mmCIF file of C-alpha atoms in Angstrom:
data_model
loop_
_atom_site.group_PDB
_atom_site.id
_atom_site.type_symbol
_atom_site.label_atom_id
_atom_site.label_comp_id
_atom_site.label_asym_id
_atom_site.label_seq_id
_atom_site.Cartn_x
_atom_site.Cartn_y
_atom_site.Cartn_z
ATOM 1 C CA LYS A 11 3.718 -10.652 -17.808
ATOM 2 C CA ALA A 12 4.704 -6.855 -17.419
ATOM 3 C CA GLY A 13 4.756 -5.354 -13.999
ATOM 4 C CA VAL A 14 3.032 -1.708 -13.275
ATOM 5 C CA THR A 15 4.416 0.843 -14.505
ATOM 6 C CA GLN A 16 4.273 4.815 -13.621
ATOM 7 C CA THR A 17 5.342 7.925 -15.522
ATOM 8 C CA PRO A 18 7.607 9.849 -15.382
ATOM 9 C CA ARG A 19 9.441 8.936 -11.970
ATOM 10 C CA TYR A 20 10.766 11.618 -10.639
ATOM 11 C CA LEU A 21 9.146 15.998 -11.200
ATOM 12 C CA ILE A 22 10.220 18.359 -9.676
ATOM 13 C CA LYS A 23 7.869 21.146 -9.543
ATOM 14 C CA THR A 24 7.310 25.065 -8.455
ATOM 15 C CA ARG A 25 3.767 25.784 -6.137
ATOM 16 C CA GLY A 26 0.779 26.870 -7.419
ATOM 17 C CA GLN A 27 2.035 24.025 -10.342
ATOM 18 C CA GLN A 28 -0.309 21.171 -11.374
ATOM 19 C CA VAL A 29 1.033 17.520 -12.140
ATOM 20 C CA THR A 30 0.076 14.639 -14.435
ATOM 21 C CA LEU A 31 1.235 10.828 -13.331
ATOM 22 C CA SER A 32 0.405 8.679 -15.262
ATOM 23 C CA CYS A 33 -0.196 4.672 -14.710
ATOM 24 C CA SER A 34 -0.392 1.569 -17.137
ATOM 25 C CA PRO A 35 -1.565 -1.213 -14.973
ATOM 26 C CA ILE A 36 -0.703 -5.512 -15.080
ATOM 27 C CA SER A 37 -2.688 -6.177 -18.451
ATOM 28 C CA GLY A 38 -6.223 -7.661 -17.629
ATOM 29 C CA HIS A 39 -6.544 -5.929 -14.395
ATOM 30 C CA ARG A 40 -9.295 -3.443 -14.994
ATOM 31 C CA SER A 41 -8.941 -1.571 -10.872
ATOM 32 C CA VAL A 42 -6.133 1.355 -10.811
ATOM 33 C CA SER A 43 -5.338 2.800 -7.535
ATOM 34 C CA TRP A 44 -3.328 5.382 -6.447
ATOM 35 C CA TYR A 45 -1.637 5.701 -3.088
ATOM 36 C CA GLN A 46 -0.213 9.089 -1.707
ATOM 37 C CA GLN A 47 3.194 7.810 1.239
ATOM 38 C CA THR A 48 5.373 10.485 3.507
ATOM 39 C CA PRO A 49 7.083 9.853 5.929
ATOM 40 C CA GLY A 50 4.839 11.443 8.774
ATOM 41 C CA GLN A 51 1.390 9.680 6.954
ATOM 42 C CA GLY A 52 2.837 6.170 5.725
ATOM 43 C CA LEU A 53 0.475 5.089 2.582
ATOM 44 C CA GLN A 54 -2.621 6.669 2.560
ATOM 45 C CA PHE A 55 -5.225 5.770 -0.317
ATOM 46 C CA LEU A 56 -6.572 8.918 -2.509
ATOM 47 C CA PHE A 57 -9.096 7.058 -5.171
ATOM 48 C CA GLU A 58 -9.708 3.941 -7.267
ATOM 49 C CA TYR A 59 -10.614 3.212 -10.536
ATOM 50 C CA PHE A 60 -12.310 0.332 -12.342
ATOM 51 C CA SER A 61 -13.920 0.564 -15.756
ATOM 52 C CA GLU A 62 -13.597 3.894 -15.827
ATOM 53 C CA THR A 63 -15.570 5.106 -12.737
ATOM 54 C CA GLN A 64 -14.038 6.057 -9.639
ATOM 55 C CA ARG A 65 -15.147 3.255 -6.950
ATOM 56 C CA ASN A 66 -13.629 4.537 -4.051
ATOM 57 C CA LYS A 67 -12.588 7.648 -2.808
ATOM 58 C CA GLY A 68 -9.747 8.136 0.583
ATOM 59 C CA ASN A 69 -10.369 11.794 1.989
ATOM 60 C CA PHE A 70 -8.778 14.417 -0.104
ATOM 61 C CA PRO A 71 -8.982 17.565 -1.608
ATOM 62 C CA GLY A 72 -10.827 18.075 -4.951
ATOM 63 C CA ARG A 73 -7.140 19.266 -5.894
ATOM 64 C CA PHE A 74 -6.320 15.836 -6.173
ATOM 65 C CA SER A 75 -8.241 13.754 -9.147
ATOM 66 C CA GLY A 76 -8.640 11.229 -11.356
ATOM 67 C CA ARG A 77 -9.337 9.380 -14.643
ATOM 68 C CA GLN A 78 -8.964 5.689 -16.039
ATOM 69 C CA PHE A 79 -9.114 5.394 -19.557
ATOM 70 C CA SER A 80 -10.880 2.768 -21.696
ATOM 71 C CA ASN A 81 -8.066 -0.339 -21.995
ATOM 72 C CA SER A 82 -6.742 0.771 -17.813
ATOM 73 C CA ARG A 83 -4.171 2.893 -18.419
ATOM 74 C CA SER A 84 -4.873 5.909 -15.830
ATOM 75 C CA GLU A 85 -3.942 9.222 -15.003
ATOM 76 C CA MET A 86 -3.536 11.485 -11.449
ATOM 77 C CA ASN A 87 -3.727 15.071 -11.492
ATOM 78 C CA VAL A 88 -2.518 17.739 -8.370
ATOM 79 C CA SER A 89 -3.804 21.213 -9.105
ATOM 80 C CA THR A 90 -2.503 24.451 -6.983
ATOM 81 C CA LEU A 91 0.224 22.093 -5.429
ATOM 82 C CA GLU A 92 1.508 22.746 -2.161
ATOM 83 C CA LEU A 93 4.440 21.829 -0.327
ATOM 84 C CA GLY A 94 2.763 19.219 1.090
ATOM 85 C CA ASP A 95 2.525 17.810 -1.508
ATOM 86 C CA SER A 96 6.176 16.878 -1.523
ATOM 87 C CA ALA A 97 5.631 12.621 -1.524
ATOM 88 C CA LEU A 98 5.408 9.532 -3.500
ATOM 89 C CA TYR A 99 2.346 8.659 -5.691
ATOM 90 C CA LEU A 100 1.871 5.173 -5.772
ATOM 91 C CA CYS A 101 -0.057 3.117 -8.072
ATOM 92 C CA ALA A 102 -1.900 0.103 -7.846
ATOM 93 C CA SER A 103 -3.834 -2.547 -10.571
ATOM 94 C CA SER A 104 -6.170 -5.408 -8.821
ATOM 95 C CA LEU A 105 -8.344 -8.198 -11.377
ATOM 96 C CA ALA A 106 -10.791 -6.830 -8.736
ATOM 97 C CA LEU A 107 -12.038 -3.702 -6.700
ATOM 98 C CA LEU A 108 -9.768 -3.249 -3.644
ATOM 99 C CA GLY A 109 -8.263 -7.020 -4.152
ATOM 100 C CA GLU A 110 -5.125 -7.552 -3.884
ATOM 101 C CA GLN A 111 -2.851 -4.818 -4.630
ATOM 102 C CA TYR A 112 -0.076 -4.505 -7.575
ATOM 103 C CA PHE A 113 2.406 -2.098 -6.898
ATOM 104 C CA GLY A 114 4.025 0.220 -9.275
ATOM 105 C CA PRO A 115 7.573 1.460 -8.171
ATOM 106 C CA GLY A 116 6.292 4.579 -7.785
ATOM 107 C CA THR A 117 6.796 8.554 -9.048
ATOM 108 C CA ARG A 118 9.177 10.965 -6.608
ATOM 109 C CA LEU A 119 6.845 14.439 -6.197
ATOM 110 C CA THR A 120 9.011 17.067 -4.924
ATOM 111 C CA VAL A 121 7.389 20.489 -4.230
ATOM 112 C CA THR A 122 9.563 24.144 -3.675
ATOM 113 C CA GLY B 22 -13.750 3.960 7.289
ATOM 114 C CA GLN B 23 -11.468 1.023 9.029
ATOM 115 C CA GLN B 24 -8.882 2.158 10.899
ATOM 116 C CA VAL B 25 -6.217 -0.970 11.909
ATOM 117 C CA MET B 26 -3.398 -0.377 14.243
ATOM 118 C CA GLN B 27 0.141 -1.928 13.851
ATOM 119 C CA ILE B 28 2.565 -2.403 16.394
ATOM 120 C CA PRO B 29 4.980 -2.134 16.983
ATOM 121 C CA GLN B 30 5.981 0.833 14.962
ATOM 122 C CA TYR B 31 10.002 -0.380 14.911
ATOM 123 C CA GLN B 32 12.262 -3.708 15.695
ATOM 124 C CA HIS B 33 15.329 -3.686 15.457
ATOM 125 C CA VAL B 34 16.288 -7.810 15.712
ATOM 126 C CA GLN B 35 19.581 -9.895 15.374
ATOM 127 C CA GLU B 36 19.655 -11.684 12.910
ATOM 128 C CA GLY B 37 17.936 -15.142 13.307
ATOM 129 C CA GLU B 38 16.022 -14.167 15.981
ATOM 130 C CA ASP B 39 11.906 -14.201 15.203
ATOM 131 C CA PHE B 40 9.873 -10.970 14.729
ATOM 132 C CA THR B 41 6.130 -10.173 14.884
ATOM 133 C CA THR B 42 3.719 -7.737 14.041
ATOM 134 C CA TYR B 43 0.303 -7.183 15.137
ATOM 135 C CA CYS B 44 -2.314 -5.315 13.393
ATOM 136 C CA ASN B 45 -5.495 -4.203 15.715
ATOM 137 C CA SER B 46 -8.348 -3.178 14.801
ATOM 138 C CA SER B 47 -11.541 -2.444 16.504
ATOM 139 C CA THR B 48 -14.443 -3.307 14.178
ATOM 140 C CA THR B 49 -14.982 -6.703 12.292
ATOM 141 C CA LEU B 50 -12.769 -6.827 9.409
ATOM 142 C CA SER B 51 -14.085 -8.413 6.006
ATOM 143 C CA ASN B 52 -10.697 -9.911 5.633
ATOM 144 C CA ILE B 53 -6.635 -7.732 5.424
ATOM 145 C CA GLN B 54 -4.306 -7.856 3.048
ATOM 146 C CA TRP B 55 -0.367 -8.292 4.201
ATOM 147 C CA TYR B 56 2.436 -6.018 2.637
ATOM 148 C CA LYS B 57 6.130 -5.606 2.613
ATOM 149 C CA GLN B 58 8.044 -2.539 0.849
ATOM 150 C CA ARG B 59 11.786 -2.790 1.174
ATOM 151 C CA PRO B 60 13.978 0.707 1.325
ATOM 152 C CA GLY B 61 13.076 2.146 -1.444
ATOM 153 C CA GLY B 62 10.899 0.068 -2.902
ATOM 154 C CA HIS B 63 7.501 -0.101 -3.076
ATOM 155 C CA PRO B 64 5.287 -2.199 -1.956
ATOM 156 C CA VAL B 65 4.502 -5.759 -2.098
ATOM 157 C CA PHE B 66 2.064 -8.022 -1.768
ATOM 158 C CA LEU B 67 2.219 -10.735 0.429
ATOM 159 C CA ILE B 68 -1.593 -12.490 1.375
ATOM 160 C CA GLN B 69 -4.885 -12.609 1.943
ATOM 161 C CA LEU B 70 -6.478 -13.741 5.099
ATOM 162 C CA VAL B 71 -10.893 -13.781 4.559
ATOM 163 C CA LYS B 72 -11.954 -16.458 7.552
ATOM 164 C CA SER B 73 -11.895 -16.025 10.962
ATOM 165 C CA GLY B 74 -9.513 -17.791 12.454
ATOM 166 C CA GLU B 75 -7.381 -18.347 9.642
ATOM 167 C CA VAL B 76 -3.250 -19.666 9.501
ATOM 168 C CA LYS B 77 -1.030 -19.357 6.463
ATOM 169 C CA LYS B 78 2.749 -20.091 6.437
ATOM 170 C CA GLN B 79 4.583 -18.744 3.002
ATOM 171 C CA LYS B 80 8.399 -21.016 4.565
ATOM 172 C CA ARG B 81 9.556 -18.609 7.171
ATOM 173 C CA LEU B 82 6.452 -16.535 7.753
ATOM 174 C CA THR B 83 2.948 -17.260 9.146
ATOM 175 C CA PHE B 84 -0.204 -15.261 9.207
ATOM 176 C CA GLN B 85 -2.914 -14.865 11.525
ATOM 177 C CA PHE B 86 -6.123 -13.714 10.858
ATOM 178 C CA GLY B 87 -8.074 -13.771 14.866
ATOM 179 C CA GLU B 88 -11.075 -15.881 15.959
ATOM 180 C CA ALA B 89 -13.122 -12.580 15.642
ATOM 181 C CA LYS B 90 -11.401 -11.519 12.649
ATOM 182 C CA LYS B 91 -10.285 -7.837 14.598
ATOM 183 C CA ASN B 92 -6.709 -8.793 14.678
ATOM 184 C CA SER B 93 -3.887 -10.396 12.686
ATOM 185 C CA SER B 94 -0.856 -11.675 13.122
ATOM 186 C CA LEU B 95 2.805 -11.730 10.954
ATOM 187 C CA HIS B 96 5.032 -13.599 12.588
ATOM 188 C CA ILE B 97 8.724 -14.157 10.833
ATOM 189 C CA THR B 98 11.136 -17.748 12.663
ATOM 190 C CA ALA B 99 14.405 -16.785 12.114
ATOM 191 C CA THR B 100 14.706 -13.610 10.499
ATOM 192 C CA GLN B 101 16.889 -13.469 7.832
ATOM 193 C CA THR B 102 18.494 -9.850 5.326
ATOM 194 C CA THR B 103 16.843 -10.156 2.983
ATOM 195 C CA ASP B 104 13.461 -9.791 5.454
ATOM 196 C CA VAL B 105 14.085 -6.138 6.421
ATOM 197 C CA GLY B 106 12.010 -3.941 5.819
ATOM 198 C CA THR B 107 8.371 -2.746 6.898
ATOM 199 C CA TYR B 108 5.383 -4.881 7.175
ATOM 200 C CA PHE B 109 1.994 -3.599 6.524
ATOM 201 C CA CYS B 110 -2.130 -4.352 6.906
ATOM 202 C CA ALA B 111 -4.362 -3.685 5.231
ATOM 203 C CA PRO B 112 -8.094 -4.842 5.536
ATOM 204 C CA GLY B 113 -10.185 -4.797 2.974
ATOM 205 C CA GLY B 114 -14.016 -4.953 2.483
ATOM 206 C CA ALA B 115 -14.509 -1.548 3.091
ATOM 207 C CA GLN B 116 -14.885 1.098 0.729
ATOM 208 C CA LYS B 117 -11.777 2.067 0.943
ATOM 209 C CA LEU B 118 -7.636 -0.146 1.989
ATOM 210 C CA VAL B 119 -6.283 1.309 5.074
ATOM 211 C CA PHE B 120 -3.038 1.043 5.931
ATOM 212 C CA GLY B 121 -1.438 0.487 8.753
ATOM 213 C CA GLN B 122 1.255 2.845 9.853
ATOM 214 C CA GLY B 123 3.583 -0.196 9.112
ATOM 215 C CA THR B 124 6.092 -2.118 11.099
ATOM 216 C CA ARG B 125 9.210 -1.725 9.685
ATOM 217 C CA LEU B 126 11.999 -4.871 10.500
ATOM 218 C CA THR B 127 16.222 -3.452 10.955
ATOM 219 C CA ILE B 128 18.244 -6.636 11.853
ATOM 220 C CA ASN B 129 21.559 -6.809 12.784
ATOM 221 C CA PRO B 130 24.000 -9.158 10.576
#
């Protein structure tokens, strides 16, 4: 089975811009979760989607949003980028809600 | 949400020494997952523990879930350079997975 794929792998944006990240889960996985990883804050949960519905949400501002399509692929959007949004954004898929997470390679976002 | 404290934050060992990381919670956990992230890589699922007092082994790795389901540990026997990385615990069963801060293991060959 192919693993979780994320595009793009690297991204450089300017403050105030917006960005959309994409994630394709493992075939058959209906749950997709997003995480932000920074050296200072560790691995923080953003949200989880299951069957196109957001089921769980972390403590992030409304600038962070996501969606899931009928084929389980997911996108994450960050609007009005801030310097502090620079991070590795990881997507993970699982068979069940909050089940064992299979992570993708991540998108490294740099905001200048 | 469930909060966990993972200790130690860093551990440096000589190759061949044992290593243990602990994950402690103030609340009872439904289950707990463990992940390993190699430098420059992404977290990889290791195991999930569900039952009180559960002990599971994967070769040189031993995972334990406390009797009260408030703590868990990962023990590596006779570390090898391939064990280098950060080990995370993540309690499940709540409305989100809350990863611990992780224990970064470095090994002197």
